[in-house]
Rosetta silent file (secondary structure, phi, psi, omega in degrees, C-alpha in Angstrom):
SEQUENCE: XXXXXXXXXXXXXXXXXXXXXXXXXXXXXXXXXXXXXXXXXXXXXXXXXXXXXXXXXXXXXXXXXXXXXXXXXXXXXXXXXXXXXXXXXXXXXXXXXXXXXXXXXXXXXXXXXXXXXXXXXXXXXXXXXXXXXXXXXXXXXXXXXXXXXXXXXXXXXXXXXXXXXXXXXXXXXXXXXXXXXXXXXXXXXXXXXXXXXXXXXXXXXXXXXXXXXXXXXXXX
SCORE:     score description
SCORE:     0.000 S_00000001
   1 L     0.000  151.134 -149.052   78.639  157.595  153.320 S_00000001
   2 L  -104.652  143.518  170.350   78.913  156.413  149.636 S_00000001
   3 H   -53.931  -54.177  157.773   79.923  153.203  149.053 S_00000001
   4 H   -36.185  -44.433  175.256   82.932  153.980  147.032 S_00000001
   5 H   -59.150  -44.945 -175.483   84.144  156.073  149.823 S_00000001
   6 H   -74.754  -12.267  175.373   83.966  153.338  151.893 S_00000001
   7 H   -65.994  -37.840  175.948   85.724  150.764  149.797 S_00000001
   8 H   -54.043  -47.869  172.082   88.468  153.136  149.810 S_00000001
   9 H   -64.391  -62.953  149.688   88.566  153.382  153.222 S_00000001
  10 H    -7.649  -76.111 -170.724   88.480  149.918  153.725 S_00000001
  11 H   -56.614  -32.205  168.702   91.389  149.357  151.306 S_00000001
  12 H   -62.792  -22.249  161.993   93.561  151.716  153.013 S_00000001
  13 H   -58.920  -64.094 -172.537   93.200  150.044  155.939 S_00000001
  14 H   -53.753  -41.521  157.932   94.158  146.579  154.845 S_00000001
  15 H   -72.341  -15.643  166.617   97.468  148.204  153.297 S_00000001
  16 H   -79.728  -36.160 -151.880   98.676  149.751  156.553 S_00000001
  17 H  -107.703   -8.812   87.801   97.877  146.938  158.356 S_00000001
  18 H   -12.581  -64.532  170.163  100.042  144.442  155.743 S_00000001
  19 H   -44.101  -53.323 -142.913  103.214  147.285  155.626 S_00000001
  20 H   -73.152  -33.846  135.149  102.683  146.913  159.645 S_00000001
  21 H   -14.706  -71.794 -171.246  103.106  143.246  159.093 S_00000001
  22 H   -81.244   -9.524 -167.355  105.627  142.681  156.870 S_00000001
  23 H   -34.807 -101.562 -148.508  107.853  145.594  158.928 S_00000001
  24 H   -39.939  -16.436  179.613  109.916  142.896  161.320 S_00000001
  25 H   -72.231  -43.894  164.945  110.326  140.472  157.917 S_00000001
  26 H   -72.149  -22.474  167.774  111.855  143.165  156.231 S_00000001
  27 H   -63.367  -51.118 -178.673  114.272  144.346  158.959 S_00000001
  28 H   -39.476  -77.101  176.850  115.262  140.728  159.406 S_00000001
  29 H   -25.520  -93.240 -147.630  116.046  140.435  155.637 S_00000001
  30 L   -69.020   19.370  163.622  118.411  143.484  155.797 S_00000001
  31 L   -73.908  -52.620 -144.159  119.779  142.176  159.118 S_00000001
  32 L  -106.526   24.028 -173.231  120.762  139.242  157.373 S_00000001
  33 L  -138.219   92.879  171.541  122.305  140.769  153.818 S_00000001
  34 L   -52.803  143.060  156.985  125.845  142.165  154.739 S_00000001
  35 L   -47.264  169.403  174.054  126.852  145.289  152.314 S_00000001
  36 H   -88.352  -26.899 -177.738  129.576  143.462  149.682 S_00000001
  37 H   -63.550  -51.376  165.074  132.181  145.696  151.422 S_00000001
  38 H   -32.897  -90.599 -169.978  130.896  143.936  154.890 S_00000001
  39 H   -53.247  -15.886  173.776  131.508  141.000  153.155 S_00000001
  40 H   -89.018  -29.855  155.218  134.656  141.349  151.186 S_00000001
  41 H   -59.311  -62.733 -156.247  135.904  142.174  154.935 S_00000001
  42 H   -49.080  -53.970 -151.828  134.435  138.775  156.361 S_00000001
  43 H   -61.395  -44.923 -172.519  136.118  137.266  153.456 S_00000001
  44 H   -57.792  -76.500 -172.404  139.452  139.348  154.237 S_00000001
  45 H   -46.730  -60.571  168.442  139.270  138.178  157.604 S_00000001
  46 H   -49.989  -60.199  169.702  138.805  134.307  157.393 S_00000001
  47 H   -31.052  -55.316 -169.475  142.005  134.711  154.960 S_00000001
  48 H   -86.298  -18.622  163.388  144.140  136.088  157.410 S_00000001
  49 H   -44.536  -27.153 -134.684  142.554  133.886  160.078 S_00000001
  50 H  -132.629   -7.024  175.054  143.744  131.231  158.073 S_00000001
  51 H  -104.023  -46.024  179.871  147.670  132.366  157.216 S_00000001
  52 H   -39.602  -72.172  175.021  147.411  132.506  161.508 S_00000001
  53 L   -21.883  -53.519 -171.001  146.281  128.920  161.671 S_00000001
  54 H   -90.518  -29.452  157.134  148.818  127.882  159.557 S_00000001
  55 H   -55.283 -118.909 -127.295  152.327  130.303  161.063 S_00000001
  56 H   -17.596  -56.358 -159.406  150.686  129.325  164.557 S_00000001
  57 H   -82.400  -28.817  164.698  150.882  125.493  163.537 S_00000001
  58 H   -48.826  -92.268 -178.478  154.531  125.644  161.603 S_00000001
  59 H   -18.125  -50.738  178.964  155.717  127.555  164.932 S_00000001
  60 H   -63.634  -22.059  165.386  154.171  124.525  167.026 S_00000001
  61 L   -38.251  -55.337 -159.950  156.343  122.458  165.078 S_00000001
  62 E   -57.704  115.177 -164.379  159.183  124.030  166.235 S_00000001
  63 L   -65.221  105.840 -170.132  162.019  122.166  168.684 S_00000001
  64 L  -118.989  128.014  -78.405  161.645  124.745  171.933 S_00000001
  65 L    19.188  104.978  155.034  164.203  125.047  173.706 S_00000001
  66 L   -26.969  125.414  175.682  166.538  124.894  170.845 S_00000001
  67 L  -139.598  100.351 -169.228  168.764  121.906  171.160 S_00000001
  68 L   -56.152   -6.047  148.899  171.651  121.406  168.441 S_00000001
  69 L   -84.254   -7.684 -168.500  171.201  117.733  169.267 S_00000001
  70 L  -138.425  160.078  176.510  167.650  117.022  167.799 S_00000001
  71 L   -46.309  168.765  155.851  165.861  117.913  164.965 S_00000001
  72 L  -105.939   -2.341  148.431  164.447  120.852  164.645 S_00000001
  73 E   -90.721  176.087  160.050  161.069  119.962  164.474 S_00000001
  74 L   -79.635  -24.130 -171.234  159.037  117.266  166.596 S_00000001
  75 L   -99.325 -171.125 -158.273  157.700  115.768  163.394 S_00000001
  76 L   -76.756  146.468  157.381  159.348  113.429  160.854 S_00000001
  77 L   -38.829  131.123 -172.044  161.364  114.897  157.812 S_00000001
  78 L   -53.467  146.936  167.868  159.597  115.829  154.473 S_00000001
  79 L   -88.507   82.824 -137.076  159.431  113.009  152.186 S_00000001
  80 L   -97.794   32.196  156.652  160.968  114.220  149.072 S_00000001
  81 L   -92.045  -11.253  176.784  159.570  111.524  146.678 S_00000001
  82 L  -107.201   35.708 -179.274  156.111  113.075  146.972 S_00000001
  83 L  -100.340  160.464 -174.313  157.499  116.772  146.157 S_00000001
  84 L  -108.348  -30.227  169.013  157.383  118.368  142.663 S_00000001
  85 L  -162.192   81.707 -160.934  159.562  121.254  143.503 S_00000001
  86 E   -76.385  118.453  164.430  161.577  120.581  145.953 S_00000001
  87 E  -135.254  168.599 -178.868  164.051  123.923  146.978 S_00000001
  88 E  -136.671  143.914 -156.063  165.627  125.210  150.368 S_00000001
  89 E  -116.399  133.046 -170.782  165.524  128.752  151.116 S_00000001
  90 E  -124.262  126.980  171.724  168.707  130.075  154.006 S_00000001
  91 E  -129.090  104.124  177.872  167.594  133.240  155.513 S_00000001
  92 L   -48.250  -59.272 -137.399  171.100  134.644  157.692 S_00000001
  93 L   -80.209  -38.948  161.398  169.464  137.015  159.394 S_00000001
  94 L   -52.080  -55.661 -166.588  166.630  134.872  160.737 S_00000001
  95 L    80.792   29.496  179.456  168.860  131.809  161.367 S_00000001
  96 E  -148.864  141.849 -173.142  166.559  129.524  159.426 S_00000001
  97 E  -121.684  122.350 -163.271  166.835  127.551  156.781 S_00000001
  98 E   -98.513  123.762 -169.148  163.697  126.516  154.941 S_00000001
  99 E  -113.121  123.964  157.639  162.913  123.306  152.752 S_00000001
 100 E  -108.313  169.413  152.472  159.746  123.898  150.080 S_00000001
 101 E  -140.739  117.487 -162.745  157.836  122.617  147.568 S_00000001
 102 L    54.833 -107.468  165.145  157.214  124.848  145.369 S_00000001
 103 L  -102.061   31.404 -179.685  155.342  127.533  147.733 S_00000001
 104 L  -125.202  139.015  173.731  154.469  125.333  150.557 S_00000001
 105 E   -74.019  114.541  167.345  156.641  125.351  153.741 S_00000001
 106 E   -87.917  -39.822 -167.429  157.622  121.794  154.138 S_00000001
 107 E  -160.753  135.798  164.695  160.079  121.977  157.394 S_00000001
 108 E  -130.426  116.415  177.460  162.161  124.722  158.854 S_00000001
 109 E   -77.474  130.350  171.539  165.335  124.312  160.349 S_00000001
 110 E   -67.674  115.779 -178.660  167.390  126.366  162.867 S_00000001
 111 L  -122.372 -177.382  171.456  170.465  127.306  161.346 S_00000001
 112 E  -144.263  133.096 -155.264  173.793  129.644  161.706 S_00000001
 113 L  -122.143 -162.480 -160.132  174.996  131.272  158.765 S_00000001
 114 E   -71.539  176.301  158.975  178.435  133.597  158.311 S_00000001
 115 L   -93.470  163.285  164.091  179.307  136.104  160.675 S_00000001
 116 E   -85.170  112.258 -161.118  178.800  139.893  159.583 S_00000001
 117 E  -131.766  147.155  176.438  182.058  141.847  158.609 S_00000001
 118 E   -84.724  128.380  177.380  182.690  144.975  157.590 S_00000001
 119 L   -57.900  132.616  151.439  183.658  145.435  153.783 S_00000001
 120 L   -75.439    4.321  155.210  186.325  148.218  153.465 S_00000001
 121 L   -74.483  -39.883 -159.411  184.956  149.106  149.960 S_00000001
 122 L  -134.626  -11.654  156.991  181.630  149.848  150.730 S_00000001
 123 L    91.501    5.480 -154.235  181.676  150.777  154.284 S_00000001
 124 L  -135.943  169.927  175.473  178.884  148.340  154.833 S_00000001
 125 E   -80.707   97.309 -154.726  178.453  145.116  156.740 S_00000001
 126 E  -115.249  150.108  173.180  178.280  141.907  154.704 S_00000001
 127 E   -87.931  156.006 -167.337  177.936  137.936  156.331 S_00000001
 128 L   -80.663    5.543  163.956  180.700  136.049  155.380 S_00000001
 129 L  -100.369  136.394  172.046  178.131  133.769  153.299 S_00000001
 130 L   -56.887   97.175 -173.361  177.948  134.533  150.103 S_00000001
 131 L   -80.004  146.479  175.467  173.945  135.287  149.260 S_00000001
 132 L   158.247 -159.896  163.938  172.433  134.507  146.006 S_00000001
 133 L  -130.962  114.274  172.846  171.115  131.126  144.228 S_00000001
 134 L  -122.765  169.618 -177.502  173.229  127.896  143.919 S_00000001
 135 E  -118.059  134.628 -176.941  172.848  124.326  143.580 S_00000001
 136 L   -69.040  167.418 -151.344  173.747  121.473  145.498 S_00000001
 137 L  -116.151  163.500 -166.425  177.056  119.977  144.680 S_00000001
 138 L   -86.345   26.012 -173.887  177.608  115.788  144.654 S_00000001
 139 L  -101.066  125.371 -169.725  180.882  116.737  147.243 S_00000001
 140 E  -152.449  136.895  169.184  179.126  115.093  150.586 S_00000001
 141 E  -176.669 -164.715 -146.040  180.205  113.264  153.415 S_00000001
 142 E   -78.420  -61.074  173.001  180.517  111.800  156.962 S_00000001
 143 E  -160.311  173.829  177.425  183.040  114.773  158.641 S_00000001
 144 E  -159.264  168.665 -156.836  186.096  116.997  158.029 S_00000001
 145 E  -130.589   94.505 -176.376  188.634  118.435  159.756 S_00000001
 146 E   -98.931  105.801  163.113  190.053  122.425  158.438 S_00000001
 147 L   -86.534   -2.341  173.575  193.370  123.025  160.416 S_00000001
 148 L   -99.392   46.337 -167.445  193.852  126.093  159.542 S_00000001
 149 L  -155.553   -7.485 -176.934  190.406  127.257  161.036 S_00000001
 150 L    50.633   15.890 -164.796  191.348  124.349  164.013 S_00000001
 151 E  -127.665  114.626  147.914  187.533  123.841  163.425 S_00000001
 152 E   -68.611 -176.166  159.216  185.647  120.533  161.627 S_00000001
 153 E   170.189  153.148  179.393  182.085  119.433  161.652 S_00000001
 154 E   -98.002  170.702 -178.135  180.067  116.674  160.529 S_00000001
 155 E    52.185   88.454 -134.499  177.640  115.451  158.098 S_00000001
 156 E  -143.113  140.403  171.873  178.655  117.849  155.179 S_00000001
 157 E  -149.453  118.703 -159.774  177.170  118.866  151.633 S_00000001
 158 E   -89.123  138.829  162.578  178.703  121.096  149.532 S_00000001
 159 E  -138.737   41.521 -175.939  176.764  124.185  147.564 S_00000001
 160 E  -174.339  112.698  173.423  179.416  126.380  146.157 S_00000001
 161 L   107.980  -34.879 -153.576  183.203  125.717  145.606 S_00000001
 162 L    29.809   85.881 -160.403  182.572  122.291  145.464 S_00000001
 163 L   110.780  -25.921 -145.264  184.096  122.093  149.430 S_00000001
 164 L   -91.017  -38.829 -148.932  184.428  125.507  150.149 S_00000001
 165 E  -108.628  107.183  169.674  180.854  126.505  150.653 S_00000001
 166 E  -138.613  166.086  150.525  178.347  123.414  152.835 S_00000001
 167 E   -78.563  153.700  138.632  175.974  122.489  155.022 S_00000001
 168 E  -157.573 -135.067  173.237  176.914  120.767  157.833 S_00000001
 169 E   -95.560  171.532  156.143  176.599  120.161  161.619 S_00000001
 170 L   -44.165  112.592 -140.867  177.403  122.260  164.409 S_00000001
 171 L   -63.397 -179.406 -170.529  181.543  122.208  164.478 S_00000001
 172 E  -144.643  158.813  166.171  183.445  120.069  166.448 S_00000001
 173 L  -112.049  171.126  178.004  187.270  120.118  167.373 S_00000001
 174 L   -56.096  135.147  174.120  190.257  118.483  167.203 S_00000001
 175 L   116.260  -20.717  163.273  189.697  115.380  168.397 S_00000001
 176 L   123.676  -54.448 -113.830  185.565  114.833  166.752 S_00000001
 177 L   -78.691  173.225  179.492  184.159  116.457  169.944 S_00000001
 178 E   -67.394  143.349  164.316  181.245  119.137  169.508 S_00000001
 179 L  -100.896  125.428  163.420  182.232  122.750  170.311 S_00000001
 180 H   -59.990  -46.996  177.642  179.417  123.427  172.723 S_00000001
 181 H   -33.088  -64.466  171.077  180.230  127.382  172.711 S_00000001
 182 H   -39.179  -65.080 -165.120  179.449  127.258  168.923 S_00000001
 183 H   -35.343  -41.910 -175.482  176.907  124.783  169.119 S_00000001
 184 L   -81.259   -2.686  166.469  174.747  127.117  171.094 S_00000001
 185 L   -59.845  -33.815 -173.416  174.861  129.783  168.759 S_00000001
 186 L   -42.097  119.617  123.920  172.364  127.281  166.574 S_00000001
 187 L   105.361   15.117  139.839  169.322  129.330  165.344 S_00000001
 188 L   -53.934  -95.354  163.428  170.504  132.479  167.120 S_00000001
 189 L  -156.139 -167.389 -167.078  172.808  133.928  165.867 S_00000001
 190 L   -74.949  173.319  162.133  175.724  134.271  162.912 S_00000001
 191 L  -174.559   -0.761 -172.086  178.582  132.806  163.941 S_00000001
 192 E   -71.232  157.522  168.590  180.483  130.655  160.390 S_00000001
 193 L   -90.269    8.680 -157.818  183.415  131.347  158.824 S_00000001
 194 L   152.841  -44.462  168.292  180.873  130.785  155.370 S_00000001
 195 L   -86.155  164.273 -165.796  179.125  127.549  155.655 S_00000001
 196 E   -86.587  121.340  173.630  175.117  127.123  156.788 S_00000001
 197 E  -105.453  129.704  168.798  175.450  125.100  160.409 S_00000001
 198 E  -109.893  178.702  179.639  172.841  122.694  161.230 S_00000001
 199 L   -66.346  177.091 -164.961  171.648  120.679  164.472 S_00000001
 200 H   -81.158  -26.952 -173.089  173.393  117.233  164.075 S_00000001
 201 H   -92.803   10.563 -154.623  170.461  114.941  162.672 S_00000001
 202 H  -106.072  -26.637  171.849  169.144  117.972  160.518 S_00000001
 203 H   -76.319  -32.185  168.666  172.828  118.031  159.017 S_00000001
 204 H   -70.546  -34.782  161.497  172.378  114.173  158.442 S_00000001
 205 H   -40.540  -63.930 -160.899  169.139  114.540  156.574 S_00000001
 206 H   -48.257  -45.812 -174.802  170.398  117.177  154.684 S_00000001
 207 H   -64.094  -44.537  172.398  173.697  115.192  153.742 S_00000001
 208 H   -77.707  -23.706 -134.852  171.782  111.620  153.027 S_00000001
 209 H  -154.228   -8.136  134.777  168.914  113.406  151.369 S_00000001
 210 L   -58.818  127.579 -145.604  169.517  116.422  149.380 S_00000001
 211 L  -114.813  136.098  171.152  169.507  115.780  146.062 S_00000001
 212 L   -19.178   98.714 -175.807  172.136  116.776  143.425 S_00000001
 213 L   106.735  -23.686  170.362  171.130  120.066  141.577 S_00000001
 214 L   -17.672  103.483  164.734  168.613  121.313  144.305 S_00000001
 215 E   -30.082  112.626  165.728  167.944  124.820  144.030 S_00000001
 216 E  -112.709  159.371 -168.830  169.469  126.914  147.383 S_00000001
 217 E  -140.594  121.394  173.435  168.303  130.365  147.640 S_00000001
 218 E  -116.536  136.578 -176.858  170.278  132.768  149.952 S_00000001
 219 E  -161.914  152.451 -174.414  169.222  136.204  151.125 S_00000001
 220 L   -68.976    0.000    0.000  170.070  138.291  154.177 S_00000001
């Protein structure tokens, strides 16, 4: 056999046996190189992993068993000297009332918002709170007393009407005391003739600590 042939031979060897080599290096590699869709998933996924984390840990927050005597979280009230854009958000339907800044959930409170009546214009069912965006009003105080509604309630901040429309606590009767009946309605279900009802210290925050001009946001 001619030399040439065999150099040939030779060489052909030594590249099959180098492919046969590098095989498991090259599998590895494309083991280890996701497609970009593969990856635009992982990426998808760790996102929504990560709006879980954070509902999961708001929700853990959260005073369970409702009790219309205590906050409604376990931890302390937002500090609204380090916020930049501080607004509170009322959602009726929910029964929560929400304090942000700017698009971060600072604290959410169990609330009770109007009851749901039917309009006789429109055929349709409206809560007796008014929905929309107002601001809080400087009318604020300790309690009140409405006799023609027989119904009061403490720790009060007005954000419409300047009186008509407030926060306050769960109502009370003649005489200061708490109506329990109501009271247990907190974070439930509607139950106002118009004002947002809070637990008792959450209406005392709100009342010491809401600041004049605040943005409220209302929405069914």
């Amino acid at each position: 056999m001619k030399l040439a042939v065999k150099n040939r031979i030779y060489a052909g060897i030594c590249l099959v046996v180098a492919i046969v080599g590098m095989g498991p290096e090259l599998r590895k590699s494309h083991r280890q190189s996701p497609k970009p869709a593969r990856q635009a998933q992982l990426a998808t996924d760790h996102q929504q992993a990560g709006q879980r984390s954070h509902s999961t840990a708001q929700s853990s927050k959260m005073r369970v068993p409702i009790d219309w005597r205590k906050s409604s979280e376990t931890v302390p009230y937002p500090d609204l000297a380090k916020t930049k854009d501080f607004w509170v958000k009322v959602s009726l339907k929910k029964n929560r009332t929400y304090l942000y800044d700017g698009q971060k959930l600072l604290y959410t409170m169990y609330s009770t918002g109007g009851m749901y009546k039917r309009n006789p214009q429109t055929g349709k069912m409206e809560s007796m709170t008014p929905t929309g965006t107002y601001y809080a009003q400087s009318e604020r105080g300790d309690s009140f007393f409405n006799s023609s509604l027989n119904e009061g309630a403490n720790y009060y901040v007005s954000w419409l009407d300047h009186g008509t429309y407030l926060f306050h606590s769960v109502p009370t009767v003649a005489g200061g005391n708490y109506n329990v009946a109501e009271a247990k309605k907190l974070g439930k279900s509607t139950g106002s003739h118009g004002c947002i009802r809070l637990s008792v210290p959450d209406a005392q925050w709100m009342s010491t600590h809401l600041p004049v001009g605040t943005k409220i946001v209302i929405v069914n």
